[in-house]
Amino acid sequence: MAGNAQNAKPRPQKTKKRSRRPDFLALGGIDVFFLLLVIAILTIGLVMLFSASYTYAFYNKKGDSTYFFKRQLIFAVVGVICMLLISKLRYDYLKILAVPGLIVSWGLLVIVLILPASFGEFHRWINLGFFTFQPSEIAKLAIILFCAYEMDRNHKKIVGKSINRSKFADGVKELSGGHIVVYNSFLQLLFYALVITVTAGLVYLENHLSGTILILAIGVIMMYLGEIKRHWFVLIAVIAAVAIIIFVLNPQLLEKYAGARITAWLDKSYDPKGARWQTNNSLYAIGSGGLFGTGLGNSKQKHLYVSEPQNDFIFAIVCEELGFIRAVGIILLYVLLVWRGVVIGLKAKDRFGAMLAMGIVFQVGLQTALNIGVVTDTLPNTGISLPFFSYGGTSLMMLLVEMGIVLSVSRYSRVEK
């Protein structure tokens, strides 16, 4: 028995097969602080949306006070799921969507112009019956993605490294791999400026001035992150300053809607029951809130004074109900979100990821600043939503998709290279 035991061949041990992670999945853990900031802002936004909208919904949605809140909550839940799923994917796979995404966004912006005006004179939404979406929201992400991809791919040409500087070669274009490769930094600037201007121009034709400004500003930020020669930004600043002065002094040069809004901003007595109505009541709401607010749900201005308080002017209701101190606290959350996104971008494993993360959070920060500027009458009322607060399914979904992309970048920044 003992001999048989000694002569017995040892049984080969079964080795556990390690499951191989699919290539399209990201490694590492997400930036928890950034995620918590997103959830915090989103939660406060949903609470304030319900508070701001229930009176308007009761009178305009057949007595259903929770109409806007229920719909926004559905988009929020779906958006958070999408955010978490996207955070698990490798963000560099988005490169294949850069050019097609821009072309699709242009197509949608053209389609919305062909369709009948969805609200008054505005061509901003495409109605699919069960769902309405705003192509300009898609265009914002498309511009960020396209610029991040192309500027990363052409970085050496942008900064002027390893380039033949002969007179013949200077300024030459060549078609390579289906993409435009430009050997001169000025032509690089023109190429990206053309793409950004075409996108902004299509948005402007929708009677969407704030969206136009936002697209242009995002484009300039992306060119800065892409290290376009700094002296060209002096030229951009001069052109922008001259354009602003011309249009402010001569608002009639703009299309009728935008011109009237600028006139109302300059002349505080202009059309108090029309173009100035929202702004005036917004200022009343902010002043009524004082330091500590009237209390959640106790706004008076939302009772059909601030028209559609769940949209662009929701921050006025925030100030009225929560007060100046808590409103500043909410602004601080946005500042922290932008700061953390920049940190994620600086730690990214490549330039593409860095430009994606920083471009997205700068877009959120810029849109927030523009909205607060409009609500406080610091800027003309051009119609711009407050991220995570204002009612709008397309806007909220796109924001949460963008947050998922930033979280995906953060996974790679937490993995040792």
Coordinates of C-alpha atoms in Angstrom, one line a residue:
M1 CA 0.0 0.0 0.0
A2 CA 2.8 2.3 1.0
G3 CA 4.8 1.3 -2.1
N4 CA 1.9 1.9 -4.3
A5 CA 1.4 5.3 -2.7
Q6 CA 5.0 6.2 -3.3
N7 CA 4.9 5.0 -7.0
A8 CA 1.7 6.8 -7.7
K9 CA 2.0 9.7 -10.1
P10 CA 1.1 13.0 -8.6
R11 CA -2.1 14.4 -10.0
P12 CA -1.6 17.6 -12.0
Q13 CA -3.1 20.5 -10.2
K14 CA -5.8 22.4 -12.2
T15 CA -4.7 25.9 -12.8
K16 CA -7.4 28.6 -12.7
K17 CA -7.7 30.4 -15.9
R18 CA -7.6 34.1 -15.4
S19 CA -10.3 35.9 -17.2
R20 CA -8.8 38.4 -19.6
R21 CA -10.2 41.8 -19.5
P22 CA -11.6 43.0 -22.9
D23 CA -9.4 45.6 -24.5
F24 CA -12.2 48.2 -24.6
L25 CA -12.6 48.2 -20.8
A26 CA -10.6 50.7 -18.7
L27 CA -8.3 49.8 -15.9
G28 CA -7.9 51.2 -12.4
G29 CA -10.4 53.0 -10.2
I30 CA -12.4 56.1 -10.9
D31 CA -11.8 59.5 -9.2
V32 CA -14.3 59.1 -6.4
F33 CA -14.1 62.8 -5.4
F34 CA -15.1 63.9 -8.9
L35 CA -18.0 61.3 -8.9
L36 CA -19.3 62.6 -5.5
L37 CA -19.2 66.2 -6.8
V38 CA -21.3 65.2 -9.9
I39 CA -23.8 63.3 -7.7
A40 CA -24.0 66.2 -5.2
I41 CA -24.7 68.8 -7.9
L42 CA -27.1 66.6 -9.7
T43 CA -29.1 65.8 -6.5
I44 CA -29.3 69.5 -5.5
G45 CA -30.3 70.3 -9.0
L46 CA -33.2 67.8 -9.0
V47 CA -34.5 69.1 -5.6
M48 CA -34.4 72.7 -6.9
L49 CA -36.0 71.7 -10.2
F50 CA -39.0 70.3 -8.3
S51 CA -39.2 73.3 -6.1
A52 CA -39.0 75.8 -9.0
S53 CA -41.3 74.0 -11.4
Y54 CA -44.2 72.6 -9.5
T55 CA -46.4 75.8 -9.7
Y56 CA -45.7 76.3 -13.4
A57 CA -46.3 72.6 -14.0
F58 CA -49.6 72.7 -12.1
Y59 CA -51.0 75.5 -14.3
N60 CA -49.5 74.4 -17.6
K61 CA -49.5 70.6 -17.4
K62 CA -53.1 69.8 -16.4
G63 CA -52.5 70.0 -12.7
D64 CA -49.5 67.6 -12.7
S65 CA -47.2 69.5 -10.4
T66 CA -44.5 66.8 -10.7
Y67 CA -44.5 66.8 -14.5
F68 CA -41.0 68.3 -15.0
F69 CA -39.5 66.6 -12.0
K70 CA -40.6 63.1 -13.1
R71 CA -39.2 63.5 -16.6
Q72 CA -35.9 65.0 -15.4
L73 CA -35.6 62.2 -12.8
I74 CA -35.9 59.6 -15.5
F75 CA -33.2 61.3 -17.6
A76 CA -31.0 61.6 -14.5
V77 CA -31.3 57.9 -13.7
V78 CA -30.6 56.8 -17.3
G79 CA -27.8 59.4 -17.5
V80 CA -26.1 58.2 -14.3
I81 CA -26.2 54.6 -15.6
C82 CA -24.7 55.8 -18.9
M83 CA -22.1 57.7 -17.0
L84 CA -21.0 54.7 -15.0
L85 CA -21.0 52.4 -18.1
I86 CA -18.9 54.9 -20.1
S87 CA -16.5 55.3 -17.2
K88 CA -15.6 51.6 -17.6
L89 CA -14.7 52.0 -21.2
R90 CA -11.4 53.1 -22.6
Y91 CA -11.7 56.7 -23.6
D92 CA -9.2 56.4 -26.4
Y93 CA -11.8 54.3 -28.4
L94 CA -13.6 57.6 -28.8
K95 CA -11.1 58.6 -31.4
I96 CA -13.0 56.7 -34.0
L97 CA -16.0 58.9 -33.4
A98 CA -14.2 62.2 -33.6
V99 CA -14.7 63.0 -37.3
P100 CA -18.0 61.1 -37.8
G101 CA -19.4 62.7 -34.6
L102 CA -18.7 66.2 -36.0
I103 CA -20.3 65.4 -39.4
V104 CA -23.4 63.9 -37.7
S105 CA -23.7 67.0 -35.4
W106 CA -23.5 69.3 -38.5
G107 CA -26.2 67.2 -40.2
L108 CA -28.5 67.5 -37.2
L109 CA -27.9 71.2 -37.0
V110 CA -28.9 71.5 -40.7
I111 CA -32.0 69.3 -40.2
V112 CA -33.2 71.4 -37.3
L113 CA -33.1 74.5 -39.5
I114 CA -35.2 72.8 -42.2
L115 CA -37.9 71.6 -39.8
P116 CA -40.6 74.1 -38.7
A117 CA -39.8 76.3 -35.7
S118 CA -40.3 74.3 -32.6
F119 CA -41.0 77.2 -30.3
G120 CA -41.9 80.7 -31.6
E121 CA -39.0 81.7 -33.9
F122 CA -36.5 79.2 -32.5
H123 CA -35.2 76.3 -34.5
R124 CA -33.4 74.5 -31.7
W125 CA -35.2 71.2 -31.1
I126 CA -35.9 68.0 -33.1
N127 CA -39.2 66.4 -32.0
L128 CA -39.3 62.6 -32.4
G129 CA -42.7 62.4 -30.8
F130 CA -41.7 60.5 -27.7
F131 CA -38.5 62.5 -27.2
T132 CA -37.3 66.0 -28.0
F133 CA -33.6 66.7 -28.3
Q134 CA -31.3 69.7 -29.0
P135 CA -28.6 69.2 -31.6
S136 CA -26.5 72.0 -30.2
E137 CA -25.9 70.0 -27.1
I138 CA -24.4 67.2 -29.2
A139 CA -22.4 69.8 -31.1
K140 CA -20.6 70.9 -27.9
L141 CA -19.2 67.5 -27.2
A142 CA -18.5 66.9 -30.9
I143 CA -16.3 70.0 -31.1
I144 CA -14.4 69.0 -27.9
L145 CA -13.9 65.4 -29.2
F146 CA -12.8 66.5 -32.7
C147 CA -10.4 69.1 -31.5
A148 CA -8.9 66.8 -28.9
Y149 CA -8.3 64.1 -31.5
E150 CA -7.0 66.2 -34.4
M151 CA -4.8 68.5 -32.2
D152 CA -3.3 65.5 -30.5
R153 CA -2.7 63.8 -33.8
N154 CA -1.2 66.9 -35.4
H155 CA 0.6 68.2 -32.3
K156 CA 4.1 68.3 -33.8
K157 CA 2.9 70.2 -36.7
I158 CA 1.0 72.6 -34.5
V159 CA 4.0 73.4 -32.3
G160 CA 6.4 73.4 -35.3
K161 CA 8.6 70.4 -34.4
S162 CA 10.4 68.3 -37.0
I163 CA 8.9 70.3 -39.9
N164 CA 10.6 71.2 -43.1
R165 CA 10.7 75.0 -43.1
S166 CA 11.7 75.6 -46.7
K167 CA 9.7 78.2 -48.6
F168 CA 8.2 75.5 -50.8
A169 CA 7.1 73.3 -47.9
D170 CA 5.9 76.2 -45.7
G171 CA 2.1 76.3 -45.9
V172 CA 1.7 73.1 -47.9
K173 CA -1.3 70.9 -47.2
E174 CA -1.4 67.2 -47.7
L175 CA -4.1 64.6 -47.5
S176 CA -3.0 61.8 -45.2
G177 CA -5.0 58.8 -44.0
G178 CA -8.3 60.7 -44.8
H179 CA -7.4 63.6 -42.5
I180 CA -6.1 67.0 -43.3
V181 CA -2.4 67.4 -42.2
V182 CA -1.3 71.0 -42.2
Y183 CA 2.4 72.0 -42.0
N184 CA 2.0 75.6 -41.1
S185 CA 0.8 76.8 -37.7
F186 CA -1.2 79.6 -39.2
L187 CA -3.0 77.2 -41.5
Q188 CA -3.5 74.9 -38.5
L189 CA -5.3 77.9 -36.8
L190 CA -7.4 78.5 -39.9
F191 CA -8.4 74.9 -40.2
Y192 CA -9.6 74.6 -36.6
A193 CA -11.1 78.1 -36.7
L194 CA -13.1 77.1 -39.8
V195 CA -14.5 74.0 -38.2
I196 CA -15.4 75.9 -35.1
T197 CA -16.9 78.8 -37.0
V198 CA -19.1 76.5 -39.2
T199 CA -20.4 74.8 -36.1
A200 CA -21.1 78.1 -34.3
G201 CA -22.7 79.5 -37.5
L202 CA -25.1 76.7 -37.7
V203 CA -26.1 77.1 -34.0
Y204 CA -26.5 80.9 -34.6
L205 CA -29.0 80.2 -37.4
E206 CA -31.2 78.5 -34.8
N207 CA -31.6 81.9 -33.1
H208 CA -29.4 80.5 -30.3
L209 CA -26.9 83.3 -29.4
S210 CA -25.8 81.8 -26.1
G211 CA -25.1 78.5 -27.8
T212 CA -23.1 80.3 -30.5
I213 CA -21.0 82.1 -27.9
L214 CA -20.4 78.8 -26.0
I215 CA -19.3 76.9 -29.1
L216 CA -16.9 79.7 -30.0
A217 CA -15.5 79.9 -26.5
I218 CA -15.1 76.1 -26.3
G219 CA -13.2 76.2 -29.6
V220 CA -10.8 78.8 -28.3
I221 CA -10.2 76.9 -25.1
M222 CA -9.5 73.7 -27.1
M223 CA -7.0 75.6 -29.4
Y224 CA -5.3 76.9 -26.2
L225 CA -5.1 73.4 -24.7
G226 CA -3.8 72.1 -28.1
E227 CA -0.9 74.6 -27.9
I228 CA -1.8 76.6 -31.0
K229 CA 0.9 79.3 -31.2
R230 CA 0.2 81.8 -28.4
H231 CA 0.6 84.9 -30.5
W232 CA -2.5 83.9 -32.5
F233 CA -4.6 84.3 -29.4
V234 CA -3.7 88.0 -29.3
L235 CA -5.3 88.2 -32.8
I236 CA -8.3 86.2 -31.6
A237 CA -8.7 88.5 -28.6
V238 CA -8.5 91.6 -30.7
I239 CA -11.1 90.3 -33.2
A240 CA -13.4 89.2 -30.4
A241 CA -13.2 92.6 -28.6
V242 CA -13.9 94.5 -31.8
A243 CA -16.9 92.2 -32.6
I244 CA -18.3 92.6 -29.1
I245 CA -18.0 96.4 -29.3
I246 CA -19.6 96.6 -32.7
F247 CA -22.5 94.4 -31.8
V248 CA -23.1 96.1 -28.4
L249 CA -23.1 99.5 -30.0
N250 CA -25.1 98.4 -33.0
P251 CA -27.4 95.5 -31.8
Q252 CA -29.5 95.9 -35.0
L253 CA -26.7 94.2 -36.9
L254 CA -27.6 91.0 -35.2
E255 CA -30.7 89.0 -36.0
K256 CA -33.9 90.4 -34.4
Y257 CA -34.1 88.2 -31.3
A258 CA -30.4 88.7 -30.2
G259 CA -30.5 92.4 -31.0
A260 CA -33.6 92.9 -28.9
R261 CA -32.0 91.1 -25.9
I262 CA -28.8 93.2 -26.1
T263 CA -31.0 96.4 -26.3
A264 CA -32.9 95.3 -23.3
W265 CA -29.7 94.6 -21.4
L266 CA -28.4 98.1 -22.2
D267 CA -31.6 100.0 -21.5
K268 CA -33.2 98.9 -18.2
S269 CA -36.5 100.5 -19.1
Y270 CA -36.8 98.8 -22.4
D271 CA -39.9 96.6 -22.8
P272 CA -40.4 95.8 -19.1
K273 CA -43.3 93.4 -19.9
G274 CA -41.4 91.8 -22.8
A275 CA -37.7 91.4 -23.3
R276 CA -36.9 92.6 -19.7
W277 CA -39.6 90.6 -17.9
Q278 CA -37.6 87.6 -17.0
T279 CA -34.5 89.6 -16.0
N280 CA -36.4 92.0 -13.8
N281 CA -38.2 89.3 -12.0
S282 CA -35.0 87.4 -11.6
L283 CA -33.4 90.3 -9.9
Y284 CA -36.5 90.6 -7.6
A285 CA -36.1 87.0 -6.7
I286 CA -32.4 87.3 -5.9
G287 CA -33.0 90.4 -3.8
S288 CA -35.8 88.7 -1.9
G289 CA -33.6 85.8 -0.9
G290 CA -31.2 87.9 1.2
L291 CA -28.4 86.0 2.9
F292 CA -30.3 82.9 4.1
G293 CA -33.3 82.7 1.7
T294 CA -37.0 82.4 2.2
G295 CA -36.8 78.6 2.6
L296 CA -37.1 75.7 0.3
G297 CA -40.4 75.8 -1.6
N298 CA -41.2 79.4 -0.4
S299 CA -40.3 81.4 -3.5
K300 CA -42.9 84.0 -4.6
Q301 CA -41.3 84.8 -8.0
K302 CA -41.8 81.3 -9.3
H303 CA -45.6 81.8 -9.1
L304 CA -45.8 82.8 -12.8
Y305 CA -43.6 85.9 -12.4
V306 CA -40.3 84.3 -13.6
S307 CA -41.7 82.6 -16.7
E308 CA -40.7 78.9 -17.0
P309 CA -38.5 79.1 -13.8
Q310 CA -37.4 75.5 -14.3
N311 CA -35.3 76.5 -17.3
D312 CA -32.7 79.2 -17.7
F313 CA -33.6 81.3 -14.7
I314 CA -33.7 78.5 -12.1
F315 CA -30.7 80.0 -10.3
A316 CA -32.8 83.0 -9.4
I317 CA -35.1 80.7 -7.5
V318 CA -32.1 79.0 -5.9
C319 CA -31.0 82.4 -4.6
E320 CA -34.5 83.3 -3.4
E321 CA -35.2 80.1 -1.6
L322 CA -31.7 79.2 -0.3
G323 CA -30.2 82.6 0.0
F324 CA -26.9 84.2 -1.0
I325 CA -24.7 82.1 1.2
R326 CA -26.0 78.7 0.1
A327 CA -26.0 79.9 -3.6
V328 CA -22.3 80.7 -3.2
G329 CA -21.8 77.2 -1.8
I330 CA -23.4 75.7 -4.9
I331 CA -21.1 77.9 -7.1
L332 CA -18.2 76.5 -5.0
L333 CA -19.3 72.9 -6.0
Y334 CA -19.0 73.9 -9.6
V335 CA -15.6 75.4 -9.0
L336 CA -14.4 72.2 -7.3
L337 CA -15.8 70.1 -10.2
V338 CA -13.8 72.1 -12.7
W339 CA -10.7 72.0 -10.5
R340 CA -10.9 68.3 -10.1
G341 CA -11.5 67.8 -13.8
V342 CA -8.3 69.8 -14.5
V343 CA -6.4 67.7 -12.0
I344 CA -7.6 64.5 -13.8
G345 CA -6.6 66.0 -17.2
L346 CA -3.1 66.9 -15.9
K347 CA -2.6 63.3 -14.7
A348 CA -4.0 61.8 -17.9
K349 CA -1.7 59.2 -19.7
D350 CA -1.8 61.1 -23.0
R351 CA -2.6 64.5 -24.6
F352 CA -5.9 63.3 -26.0
G353 CA -7.2 62.3 -22.6
A354 CA -6.0 65.5 -21.0
M355 CA -7.7 67.7 -23.7
L356 CA -10.9 65.7 -23.4
A357 CA -11.1 66.0 -19.6
M358 CA -10.2 69.6 -19.4
G359 CA -12.2 70.6 -22.4
I360 CA -15.4 69.0 -20.9
V361 CA -15.0 70.6 -17.4
F362 CA -14.1 74.0 -18.8
Q363 CA -17.3 73.8 -20.9
V364 CA -19.4 73.1 -17.8
G365 CA -17.6 75.9 -15.9
L366 CA -18.0 78.4 -18.7
Q367 CA -21.7 77.5 -19.2
T368 CA -22.3 77.9 -15.5
A369 CA -20.6 81.3 -15.5
L370 CA -22.6 82.5 -18.5
N371 CA -25.9 81.4 -16.9
I372 CA -25.2 83.2 -13.7
G373 CA -24.1 86.2 -15.6
V374 CA -27.5 86.3 -17.4
V375 CA -29.6 85.7 -14.3
T376 CA -27.8 88.5 -12.4
D377 CA -28.1 90.8 -15.5
T378 CA -24.3 91.0 -15.8
L379 CA -24.8 89.6 -19.4
P380 CA -27.6 89.9 -21.9
N381 CA -30.4 87.4 -21.6
T382 CA -29.5 85.1 -24.4
G383 CA -31.0 81.9 -23.1
I384 CA -28.5 79.5 -21.6
S385 CA -29.2 76.6 -19.2
L386 CA -27.6 76.0 -15.8
P387 CA -25.8 72.6 -16.0
F388 CA -27.4 69.8 -13.9
F389 CA -30.2 72.3 -12.7
S390 CA -32.2 73.5 -15.7
Y391 CA -34.9 71.3 -17.1
G392 CA -33.8 69.5 -20.3
G393 CA -33.3 65.8 -21.1
T394 CA -30.7 66.3 -23.9
S395 CA -28.6 68.6 -21.9
L396 CA -28.6 66.4 -18.8
M397 CA -27.9 63.2 -20.7
M398 CA -25.0 64.8 -22.6
L399 CA -23.6 66.3 -19.4
L400 CA -23.6 62.9 -17.7
V401 CA -22.1 61.2 -20.7
E402 CA -19.3 63.8 -20.6
M403 CA -18.8 63.2 -16.9
G404 CA -18.5 59.5 -17.7
I405 CA -15.7 60.3 -20.2
V406 CA -13.9 62.3 -17.5
L407 CA -14.2 59.4 -15.1
S408 CA -12.8 57.1 -17.8
V409 CA -9.8 59.4 -18.2
S410 CA -9.4 59.3 -14.4
R411 CA -9.1 55.5 -14.4
Y412 CA -6.0 55.7 -16.6
S413 CA -4.5 58.5 -14.5
R414 CA -4.7 56.2 -11.5
V415 CA -2.8 53.3 -13.2
E416 CA 1.0 53.2 -13.1
K417 CA 2.4 53.7 -16.6

